[in-house]
């Protein structure tokens, strides 16, 4: 590709324009080195013995896959001595990760879900890495959980890498969401989807329908109206998808529109929902909003929520703006 713009060039340009600093460039490039490693490991699958269960549970009581642990280690090792971060937080770590005592401290904090959609690893369906970058509070050498509890609106950058047919990165630095495809021959991410715009309207929704009996009334109403199709109040036939990898669903929505719901349901009410705000909902919300979409719990904009815990969970409704707004209005009606 003669006029191809690599991620390196894209970041160098943002640096020249004064939109980001050199430390953020370094942090993003280390994080992408980790994602290239994860991408390679996944591509080898059973050949490298990375499939299957690890035989352990994470802090949230979920059974860990081998790749959950490998990808968590890869992300930490790529970043813990760079001098670009002061600390990290991960879905797979109970509390904030403290850097080695002799490692230089940086001005950012990195949060991640190292391998999202892990139920799909062993069945060769797309999975991904989600990350969020925050400013480290001034003068804090070893940030603890409370230092990470900043609302999503304070994010400096967010990204999602999809390990699918291609390995794709969607990145936002707060000025649009941009898609990059990994060219495996040269090991570089190439800008392939600049300035992604999510269509405001859609006729495609994504929800795990096996939870239907637990949903709240506004979500029941929304899905019921979609299912009635052309004969119902929407007057149109709807399509449904459910990959069970949020990264893949969000990438589909970024590409052709749609709405994704992991709403509150009765069996998850005590824990607040399914998806975690700090390293799933907030970075995805940032990416989706920067692409012209919306991201809400149904009652409030997710990025404005004050998080109360590193692993806090929230209901998530995101995607095409008009559709998300319709679902929000159903919550108001109820
Ligand atoms: P994970 O981070 O443990 O993989 O869980 C998050 C994933 C999301 O990617 C996806 O939307 C959801 O869990 C699927 O859940 P379910 O299996 O209940 O459909
Ligand atoms: Mg996840």
mmCIF file of C-alpha atoms and ligand atoms in Angstrom:
data_model
loop_
_atom_site.group_PDB
_atom_site.id
_atom_site.type_symbol
_atom_site.label_atom_id
_atom_site.label_comp_id
_atom_site.label_asym_id
_atom_site.label_seq_id
_atom_site.Cartn_x
_atom_site.Cartn_y
_atom_site.Cartn_z
ATOM 1 C CA UNK A 1 0.000 0.000 0.000
ATOM 2 C CA UNK A 2 1.887 3.016 -1.328
ATOM 3 C CA UNK A 3 -0.006 5.627 0.710
ATOM 4 C CA UNK A 4 -0.482 3.487 3.777
ATOM 5 C CA UNK A 5 -0.300 5.272 7.122
ATOM 6 C CA UNK A 6 1.080 3.102 9.895
ATOM 7 C CA UNK A 7 0.059 3.437 13.539
ATOM 8 C CA UNK A 8 3.581 4.747 14.170
ATOM 9 C CA UNK A 9 3.111 7.501 11.595
ATOM 10 C CA UNK A 10 -0.393 8.263 12.857
ATOM 11 C CA UNK A 11 0.910 8.683 16.420
ATOM 12 C CA UNK A 12 3.901 10.729 15.254
ATOM 13 C CA UNK A 13 1.470 13.045 13.512
ATOM 14 C CA UNK A 14 -0.717 13.386 16.621
ATOM 15 C CA UNK A 15 2.455 14.131 18.590
ATOM 16 C CA UNK A 16 3.486 16.864 16.123
ATOM 17 C CA UNK A 17 0.007 18.402 16.338
ATOM 18 C CA UNK A 18 0.348 18.528 20.123
ATOM 19 C CA UNK A 19 -2.649 16.240 20.689
ATOM 20 C CA UNK A 20 -0.612 13.689 22.664
ATOM 21 C CA UNK A 21 2.813 13.490 24.293
ATOM 22 C CA UNK A 22 5.761 11.170 23.677
ATOM 23 C CA UNK A 23 4.970 9.087 26.764
ATOM 24 C CA UNK A 24 1.538 8.242 25.421
ATOM 25 C CA UNK A 25 3.106 7.270 22.077
ATOM 26 C CA UNK A 26 5.482 4.973 23.967
ATOM 27 C CA UNK A 27 2.695 3.489 26.082
ATOM 28 C CA UNK A 28 0.510 2.786 23.051
ATOM 29 C CA UNK A 29 3.336 1.210 21.116
ATOM 30 C CA UNK A 30 4.301 -1.067 24.058
ATOM 31 C CA UNK A 31 0.649 -2.054 24.442
ATOM 32 C CA UNK A 32 0.481 -2.895 20.729
ATOM 33 C CA UNK A 33 3.624 -5.002 21.055
ATOM 34 C CA UNK A 34 1.775 -6.991 23.721
ATOM 35 C CA UNK A 35 -1.293 -7.326 21.473
ATOM 36 C CA UNK A 36 0.848 -8.583 18.581
ATOM 37 C CA UNK A 37 2.241 -11.241 20.923
ATOM 38 C CA UNK A 38 -1.279 -12.224 22.054
ATOM 39 C CA UNK A 39 -2.405 -12.303 18.417
ATOM 40 C CA UNK A 40 0.452 -14.639 17.537
ATOM 41 C CA UNK A 41 -0.194 -16.954 20.504
ATOM 42 C CA UNK A 42 -3.902 -17.183 19.620
ATOM 43 C CA UNK A 43 -3.089 -17.935 15.984
ATOM 44 C CA UNK A 44 -1.003 -20.921 17.084
ATOM 45 C CA UNK A 45 -3.796 -22.256 19.337
ATOM 46 C CA UNK A 46 -3.449 -25.920 20.155
ATOM 47 C CA UNK A 47 -0.004 -25.997 18.503
ATOM 48 C CA UNK A 48 1.321 -23.941 21.396
ATOM 49 C CA UNK A 49 -0.792 -25.679 24.034
ATOM 50 C CA UNK A 50 -2.538 -22.445 24.991
ATOM 51 C CA UNK A 51 -6.144 -23.670 24.790
ATOM 52 C CA UNK A 52 -8.193 -24.910 27.722
ATOM 53 C CA UNK A 53 -8.671 -24.071 31.346
ATOM 54 C CA UNK A 54 -5.969 -22.871 33.694
ATOM 55 C CA UNK A 55 -7.606 -24.561 36.677
ATOM 56 C CA UNK A 56 -7.898 -21.300 38.620
ATOM 57 C CA UNK A 57 -10.507 -18.599 39.270
ATOM 58 C CA UNK A 58 -10.117 -14.837 38.975
ATOM 59 C CA UNK A 59 -11.251 -12.400 41.652
ATOM 60 C CA UNK A 60 -14.734 -12.334 40.125
ATOM 61 C CA UNK A 61 -15.162 -16.059 40.581
ATOM 62 C CA UNK A 62 -14.793 -16.781 36.865
ATOM 63 C CA UNK A 63 -12.824 -19.830 35.734
ATOM 64 C CA UNK A 64 -9.650 -18.637 34.048
ATOM 65 C CA UNK A 65 -8.539 -19.960 30.684
ATOM 66 C CA UNK A 66 -4.829 -20.463 30.046
ATOM 67 C CA UNK A 67 -4.950 -17.583 27.569
ATOM 68 C CA UNK A 68 -6.561 -15.259 30.159
ATOM 69 C CA UNK A 69 -3.447 -15.679 32.272
ATOM 70 C CA UNK A 70 -0.946 -15.639 29.399
ATOM 71 C CA UNK A 71 -2.400 -12.453 27.904
ATOM 72 C CA UNK A 72 -2.520 -10.770 31.318
ATOM 73 C CA UNK A 73 1.183 -11.578 31.835
ATOM 74 C CA UNK A 74 2.054 -10.359 28.325
ATOM 75 C CA UNK A 75 0.299 -7.015 28.925
ATOM 76 C CA UNK A 76 1.996 -6.526 32.287
ATOM 77 C CA UNK A 77 5.464 -7.482 31.067
ATOM 78 C CA UNK A 78 5.204 -5.170 28.047
ATOM 79 C CA UNK A 79 4.459 -2.194 30.302
ATOM 80 C CA UNK A 80 5.893 -2.657 33.774
ATOM 81 C CA UNK A 81 9.383 -1.246 33.145
ATOM 82 C CA UNK A 82 8.645 1.279 30.398
ATOM 83 C CA UNK A 83 8.480 4.364 32.592
ATOM 84 C CA UNK A 84 5.199 5.365 30.924
ATOM 85 C CA UNK A 85 2.834 4.078 33.619
ATOM 86 C CA UNK A 86 2.657 4.379 37.381
ATOM 87 C CA UNK A 87 0.441 1.324 37.761
ATOM 88 C CA UNK A 88 -1.955 -1.017 36.008
ATOM 89 C CA UNK A 89 -5.305 -2.666 36.656
ATOM 90 C CA UNK A 90 -6.658 -5.769 34.977
ATOM 91 C CA UNK A 91 -9.772 -7.923 34.917
ATOM 92 C CA UNK A 92 -7.515 -10.769 35.989
ATOM 93 C CA UNK A 93 -5.912 -9.005 38.979
ATOM 94 C CA UNK A 94 -7.765 -8.628 42.263
ATOM 95 C CA UNK A 95 -6.315 -5.220 43.085
ATOM 96 C CA UNK A 96 -4.238 -2.625 41.256
ATOM 97 C CA UNK A 97 -0.942 -4.060 40.033
ATOM 98 C CA UNK A 98 2.087 -2.439 41.661
ATOM 99 C CA UNK A 99 5.172 -2.006 39.477
ATOM 100 C CA UNK A 100 8.488 -3.542 40.613
ATOM 101 C CA UNK A 101 10.036 -1.219 43.214
ATOM 102 C CA UNK A 102 13.056 -0.432 40.993
ATOM 103 C CA UNK A 103 10.988 0.292 37.842
ATOM 104 C CA UNK A 104 10.604 3.926 36.702
ATOM 105 C CA UNK A 105 7.182 5.496 37.309
ATOM 106 C CA UNK A 106 5.246 7.230 34.531
ATOM 107 C CA UNK A 107 2.416 9.701 34.243
ATOM 108 C CA UNK A 108 -0.296 7.317 32.999
ATOM 109 C CA UNK A 109 -2.251 4.363 34.338
ATOM 110 C CA UNK A 110 -3.239 1.455 32.114
ATOM 111 C CA UNK A 111 -6.388 -0.592 32.646
ATOM 112 C CA UNK A 112 -7.240 -3.628 30.580
ATOM 113 C CA UNK A 113 -9.260 -6.711 29.962
ATOM 114 C CA UNK A 114 -6.406 -8.752 28.492
ATOM 115 C CA UNK A 115 -8.670 -11.242 26.727
ATOM 116 C CA UNK A 116 -12.306 -10.333 26.349
ATOM 117 C CA UNK A 117 -14.758 -13.011 25.233
ATOM 118 C CA UNK A 118 -12.693 -15.784 26.738
ATOM 119 C CA UNK A 119 -15.543 -18.317 26.420
ATOM 120 C CA UNK A 120 -14.751 -18.147 22.684
ATOM 121 C CA UNK A 121 -11.010 -18.950 22.818
ATOM 122 C CA UNK A 122 -11.301 -22.707 22.525
ATOM 123 C CA UNK A 123 -13.892 -22.551 19.734
ATOM 124 C CA UNK A 124 -11.869 -20.315 17.417
ATOM 125 C CA UNK A 125 -14.269 -17.346 17.513
ATOM 126 C CA UNK A 126 -12.978 -13.768 17.734
ATOM 127 C CA UNK A 127 -11.746 -12.521 21.097
ATOM 128 C CA UNK A 128 -10.011 -9.262 21.952
ATOM 129 C CA UNK A 129 -8.074 -6.982 24.275
ATOM 130 C CA UNK A 130 -9.688 -3.818 25.654
ATOM 131 C CA UNK A 131 -7.672 -1.035 27.263
ATOM 132 C CA UNK A 132 -8.203 2.354 28.842
ATOM 133 C CA UNK A 133 -5.564 4.956 29.693
ATOM 134 C CA UNK A 134 -5.978 7.428 32.563
ATOM 135 C CA UNK A 135 -3.781 10.145 33.991
ATOM 136 C CA UNK A 136 -1.986 9.080 37.125
ATOM 137 C CA UNK A 137 -2.791 11.341 40.085
ATOM 138 C CA UNK A 138 0.016 13.788 40.788
ATOM 139 C CA UNK A 139 2.589 12.661 43.330
ATOM 140 C CA UNK A 140 1.297 9.087 43.666
ATOM 141 C CA UNK A 141 4.158 6.624 43.350
ATOM 142 C CA UNK A 142 2.154 3.398 43.634
ATOM 143 C CA UNK A 143 -1.496 3.988 42.704
ATOM 144 C CA UNK A 144 -3.974 1.842 44.612
ATOM 145 C CA UNK A 145 -7.521 0.898 43.575
ATOM 146 C CA UNK A 146 -9.006 4.238 44.611
ATOM 147 C CA UNK A 147 -6.630 6.164 42.314
ATOM 148 C CA UNK A 148 -8.110 4.344 39.306
ATOM 149 C CA UNK A 149 -11.711 5.214 40.172
ATOM 150 C CA UNK A 150 -12.083 8.067 37.700
ATOM 151 C CA UNK A 151 -15.153 8.464 35.470
ATOM 152 C CA UNK A 152 -14.798 7.438 31.817
ATOM 153 C CA UNK A 153 -14.919 11.074 30.685
ATOM 154 C CA UNK A 154 -11.360 11.478 32.038
ATOM 155 C CA UNK A 155 -9.901 8.778 29.760
ATOM 156 C CA UNK A 156 -6.883 9.954 27.775
ATOM 157 C CA UNK A 157 -7.130 7.127 25.246
ATOM 158 C CA UNK A 158 -8.962 3.858 24.750
ATOM 159 C CA UNK A 159 -8.547 0.954 22.401
ATOM 160 C CA UNK A 160 -9.926 -2.429 21.484
ATOM 161 C CA UNK A 161 -8.021 -5.076 19.563
ATOM 162 C CA UNK A 162 -10.028 -7.803 17.834
ATOM 163 C CA UNK A 163 -8.279 -11.092 17.131
ATOM 164 C CA UNK A 164 -10.386 -12.350 14.243
ATOM 165 C CA UNK A 165 -9.813 -13.066 10.553
ATOM 166 C CA UNK A 166 -7.564 -10.031 10.798
ATOM 167 C CA UNK A 167 -6.121 -8.502 13.923
ATOM 168 C CA UNK A 168 -7.692 -5.058 14.191
ATOM 169 C CA UNK A 169 -7.158 -2.133 16.514
ATOM 170 C CA UNK A 170 -9.770 0.550 17.087
ATOM 171 C CA UNK A 171 -8.205 3.495 18.864
ATOM 172 C CA UNK A 172 -9.444 6.810 20.155
ATOM 173 C CA UNK A 173 -7.326 9.624 21.549
ATOM 174 C CA UNK A 174 -10.437 11.765 21.906
ATOM 175 C CA UNK A 175 -10.506 12.995 18.323
ATOM 176 C CA UNK A 176 -12.476 10.347 16.502
ATOM 177 C CA UNK A 177 -12.197 6.578 16.450
ATOM 178 C CA UNK A 178 -9.821 5.055 13.934
ATOM 179 C CA UNK A 179 -9.329 1.477 12.768
ATOM 180 C CA UNK A 180 -5.978 -0.163 12.044
ATOM 181 C CA UNK A 181 -5.308 -3.614 10.568
ATOM 182 C CA UNK A 182 -2.216 -5.588 11.540
ATOM 183 C CA UNK A 183 -0.026 -6.326 8.533
ATOM 184 C CA UNK A 184 1.573 -9.530 9.779
ATOM 185 C CA UNK A 185 4.339 -9.414 7.162
ATOM 186 C CA UNK A 186 5.824 -6.232 8.554
ATOM 187 C CA UNK A 187 4.400 -6.342 12.079
ATOM 188 C CA UNK A 188 2.779 -2.915 11.757
ATOM 189 C CA UNK A 189 -0.771 -1.739 12.284
ATOM 190 C CA UNK A 190 -1.955 0.169 9.189
ATOM 191 C CA UNK A 191 -4.710 2.785 9.245
ATOM 192 C CA UNK A 192 -7.533 1.155 7.307
ATOM 193 C CA UNK A 193 -10.697 2.756 8.764
ATOM 194 C CA UNK A 194 -10.030 6.435 9.490
ATOM 195 C CA UNK A 195 -12.689 8.388 11.343
ATOM 196 C CA UNK A 196 -15.262 5.649 11.808
ATOM 197 C CA UNK A 197 -18.891 6.809 11.877
ATOM 198 C CA UNK A 198 -21.575 4.539 13.287
ATOM 199 C CA UNK A 199 -24.815 4.861 11.304
ATOM 200 C CA UNK A 200 -27.374 6.571 13.576
ATOM 201 C CA UNK A 201 -30.128 4.121 12.646
ATOM 202 C CA UNK A 202 -30.068 0.357 12.582
ATOM 203 C CA UNK A 203 -32.177 -2.736 12.215
ATOM 204 C CA UNK A 204 -29.766 -5.066 13.972
ATOM 205 C CA UNK A 205 -29.542 -5.799 17.699
ATOM 206 C CA UNK A 206 -27.321 -8.006 19.849
ATOM 207 C CA UNK A 207 -28.400 -9.483 23.172
ATOM 208 C CA UNK A 208 -28.050 -12.836 24.916
ATOM 209 C CA UNK A 209 -31.668 -13.962 24.548
ATOM 210 C CA UNK A 210 -31.198 -16.834 27.004
ATOM 211 C CA UNK A 211 -31.475 -14.206 29.765
ATOM 212 C CA UNK A 212 -34.824 -12.891 28.538
ATOM 213 C CA UNK A 213 -36.855 -13.983 31.574
ATOM 214 C CA UNK A 214 -34.552 -11.907 33.808
ATOM 215 C CA UNK A 215 -34.671 -8.616 31.848
ATOM 216 C CA UNK A 216 -36.338 -5.435 33.053
ATOM 217 C CA UNK A 217 -39.537 -4.156 31.393
ATOM 218 C CA UNK A 218 -37.924 -1.520 29.081
ATOM 219 C CA UNK A 219 -35.578 -4.097 27.541
ATOM 220 C CA UNK A 220 -38.423 -6.633 27.226
ATOM 221 C CA UNK A 221 -40.417 -3.983 25.387
ATOM 222 C CA UNK A 222 -37.546 -3.035 23.080
ATOM 223 C CA UNK A 223 -36.681 -6.593 22.050
ATOM 224 C CA UNK A 224 -40.343 -7.563 21.723
ATOM 225 C CA UNK A 225 -40.937 -4.659 19.335
ATOM 226 C CA UNK A 226 -37.884 -5.636 17.262
ATOM 227 C CA UNK A 227 -39.079 -9.245 17.082
ATOM 228 C CA UNK A 228 -42.520 -8.191 15.849
ATOM 229 C CA UNK A 229 -40.759 -6.915 12.743
ATOM 230 C CA UNK A 230 -42.674 -5.297 9.890
ATOM 231 C CA UNK A 231 -46.015 -6.177 11.511
ATOM 232 C CA UNK A 232 -45.111 -4.519 14.832
ATOM 233 C CA UNK A 233 -44.778 -0.911 16.033
ATOM 234 C CA UNK A 234 -41.337 -0.518 14.423
ATOM 235 C CA UNK A 235 -42.745 -1.370 10.994
ATOM 236 C CA UNK A 236 -39.457 -3.027 9.988
ATOM 237 C CA UNK A 237 -37.861 -6.448 10.198
ATOM 238 C CA UNK A 238 -34.879 -6.668 12.535
ATOM 239 C CA UNK A 239 -31.861 -8.959 12.471
ATOM 240 C CA UNK A 240 -30.102 -10.350 15.541
ATOM 241 C CA UNK A 241 -26.475 -11.323 16.281
ATOM 242 C CA UNK A 242 -24.740 -12.556 19.438
ATOM 243 C CA UNK A 243 -21.030 -13.396 19.292
ATOM 244 C CA UNK A 244 -20.437 -13.351 23.077
ATOM 245 C CA UNK A 245 -17.268 -11.327 22.481
ATOM 246 C CA UNK A 246 -18.006 -7.671 23.134
ATOM 247 C CA UNK A 247 -14.989 -6.655 21.060
ATOM 248 C CA UNK A 248 -16.402 -8.408 18.002
ATOM 249 C CA UNK A 249 -19.907 -6.994 18.560
ATOM 250 C CA UNK A 250 -18.559 -3.462 18.932
ATOM 251 C CA UNK A 251 -16.419 -3.814 15.833
ATOM 252 C CA UNK A 252 -19.477 -4.960 13.862
ATOM 253 C CA UNK A 253 -21.438 -1.979 15.179
ATOM 254 C CA UNK A 254 -18.594 0.393 14.261
ATOM 255 C CA UNK A 255 -18.631 -1.071 10.758
ATOM 256 C CA UNK A 256 -22.332 -1.316 9.914
ATOM 257 C CA UNK A 257 -24.263 0.012 12.892
ATOM 258 C CA UNK A 258 -26.363 -1.877 15.380
ATOM 259 C CA UNK A 259 -27.092 -1.937 19.063
ATOM 260 C CA UNK A 260 -25.515 -4.112 21.765
ATOM 261 C CA UNK A 261 -27.201 -4.790 25.078
ATOM 262 C CA UNK A 262 -25.901 -6.509 28.172
ATOM 263 C CA UNK A 263 -28.649 -5.057 30.324
ATOM 264 C CA UNK A 264 -29.402 -5.357 34.002
ATOM 265 C CA UNK A 265 -31.186 -8.570 34.795
ATOM 266 C CA UNK A 266 -32.599 -10.041 37.993
ATOM 267 C CA UNK A 267 -29.944 -12.710 38.450
ATOM 268 C CA UNK A 268 -27.134 -10.133 38.171
ATOM 269 C CA UNK A 269 -28.755 -7.298 40.108
ATOM 270 C CA UNK A 270 -26.700 -7.882 43.240
ATOM 271 C CA UNK A 271 -23.449 -7.549 41.303
ATOM 272 C CA UNK A 272 -24.674 -4.552 39.257
ATOM 273 C CA UNK A 273 -24.708 -6.154 35.791
ATOM 274 C CA UNK A 274 -22.350 -8.325 33.758
ATOM 275 C CA UNK A 275 -19.751 -6.049 32.187
ATOM 276 C CA UNK A 276 -17.139 -4.135 34.098
ATOM 277 C CA UNK A 277 -17.036 -0.366 33.840
ATOM 278 C CA UNK A 278 -13.312 0.360 34.191
ATOM 279 C CA UNK A 279 -11.828 -1.825 31.465
ATOM 280 C CA UNK A 280 -14.871 -2.858 29.376
ATOM 281 C CA UNK A 281 -17.734 -0.362 29.373
ATOM 282 C CA UNK A 282 -15.758 2.897 29.661
ATOM 283 C CA UNK A 283 -13.193 2.246 26.903
ATOM 284 C CA UNK A 284 -15.894 0.834 24.618
ATOM 285 C CA UNK A 285 -18.103 3.816 25.456
ATOM 286 C CA UNK A 286 -15.298 6.228 24.580
ATOM 287 C CA UNK A 287 -14.678 4.501 21.237
ATOM 288 C CA UNK A 288 -18.387 4.311 20.382
ATOM 289 C CA UNK A 289 -19.121 7.937 21.343
ATOM 290 C CA UNK A 290 -16.117 9.145 19.351
ATOM 291 C CA UNK A 291 -17.613 7.311 16.378
ATOM 292 C CA UNK A 292 -20.938 9.143 16.773
ATOM 293 C CA UNK A 293 -22.706 6.414 18.756
ATOM 294 C CA UNK A 294 -24.028 6.354 22.309
ATOM 295 C CA UNK A 295 -23.343 4.282 25.416
ATOM 296 C CA UNK A 296 -25.670 4.156 28.406
ATOM 297 C CA UNK A 297 -26.940 1.949 31.198
ATOM 298 C CA UNK A 298 -30.435 2.847 29.981
ATOM 299 C CA UNK A 299 -30.634 5.403 32.775
ATOM 300 C CA UNK A 300 -27.344 7.299 32.591
ATOM 301 C CA UNK A 301 -24.373 7.888 30.321
ATOM 302 C CA UNK A 302 -21.811 5.283 31.363
ATOM 303 C CA UNK A 303 -18.791 7.577 30.986
ATOM 304 C CA UNK A 304 -20.245 9.969 33.599
ATOM 305 C CA UNK A 305 -20.637 7.337 36.303
ATOM 306 C CA UNK A 306 -18.343 7.705 39.313
ATOM 307 C CA UNK A 307 -16.888 4.200 39.683
ATOM 308 C CA UNK A 308 -16.895 2.741 43.187
ATOM 309 C CA UNK A 309 -14.637 -0.256 42.620
ATOM 310 C CA UNK A 310 -12.014 -1.518 40.204
ATOM 311 C CA UNK A 311 -14.290 -4.377 39.147
ATOM 312 C CA UNK A 312 -17.591 -2.489 39.383
ATOM 313 C CA UNK A 313 -20.201 -3.789 36.930
ATOM 314 C CA UNK A 314 -22.817 -1.869 34.968
ATOM 315 C CA UNK A 315 -25.597 -2.607 32.485
ATOM 316 C CA UNK A 316 -24.386 -1.692 28.975
ATOM 317 C CA UNK A 317 -26.453 -0.487 26.022
ATOM 318 C CA UNK A 318 -24.361 0.916 23.163
ATOM 319 C CA UNK A 319 -24.282 1.519 19.455
ATOM 320 C CA UNK A 320 -26.319 3.441 16.883
ATOM 321 C CA UNK A 321 -27.366 6.701 18.464
ATOM 322 C CA UNK A 322 -31.075 6.801 17.635
ATOM 323 C CA UNK A 323 -31.561 3.222 18.738
ATOM 324 C CA UNK A 324 -29.775 3.740 22.077
ATOM 325 C CA UNK A 325 -31.832 6.887 22.629
ATOM 326 C CA UNK A 326 -35.005 4.939 21.952
ATOM 327 C CA UNK A 327 -34.039 2.363 24.601
ATOM 328 C CA UNK A 328 -33.222 5.178 27.058
ATOM 329 C CA UNK A 329 -36.674 6.659 26.394
ATOM 330 C CA UNK A 330 -38.271 3.260 27.168
ATOM 331 C CA UNK A 331 -36.461 3.307 30.527
ATOM 332 C CA UNK A 332 -37.860 6.812 31.176
ATOM 333 C CA UNK A 333 -41.396 5.662 30.226
ATOM 334 C CA UNK A 334 -41.141 2.790 32.674
HETATM 335 P P1 LIG B 1 -15.080 -11.906 29.758
HETATM 336 O O1 LIG B 1 -14.335 -10.612 29.893
HETATM 337 O O2 LIG B 1 -14.934 -12.781 30.962
HETATM 338 O O3 LIG B 1 -14.778 -12.628 28.491
HETATM 339 O O4 LIG B 1 -16.660 -11.551 29.774
HETATM 340 C C1 LIG B 1 -17.162 -10.522 28.952
HETATM 341 C C2 LIG B 1 -17.892 -11.106 27.768
HETATM 342 C C3 LIG B 1 -18.242 -10.097 26.712
HETATM 343 O O5 LIG B 1 -17.236 -10.043 25.742
HETATM 344 C C4 LIG B 1 -19.522 -10.622 26.132
HETATM 345 O O6 LIG B 1 -20.351 -9.597 25.643
HETATM 346 C C5 LIG B 1 -20.159 -11.305 27.285
HETATM 347 O O7 LIG B 1 -19.131 -11.609 28.217
HETATM 348 C C6 LIG B 1 -20.836 -12.571 26.888
HETATM 349 O O8 LIG B 1 -21.517 -13.092 27.974
HETATM 350 P P2 LIG B 1 -22.475 -14.354 27.854
HETATM 351 O O9 LIG B 1 -21.587 -15.559 27.783
HETATM 352 O O10 LIG B 1 -23.280 -14.278 29.115
HETATM 353 O O11 LIG B 1 -23.318 -14.208 26.626
HETATM 354 MG MG1 LIG B 2 -14.171 -8.957 29.313
#
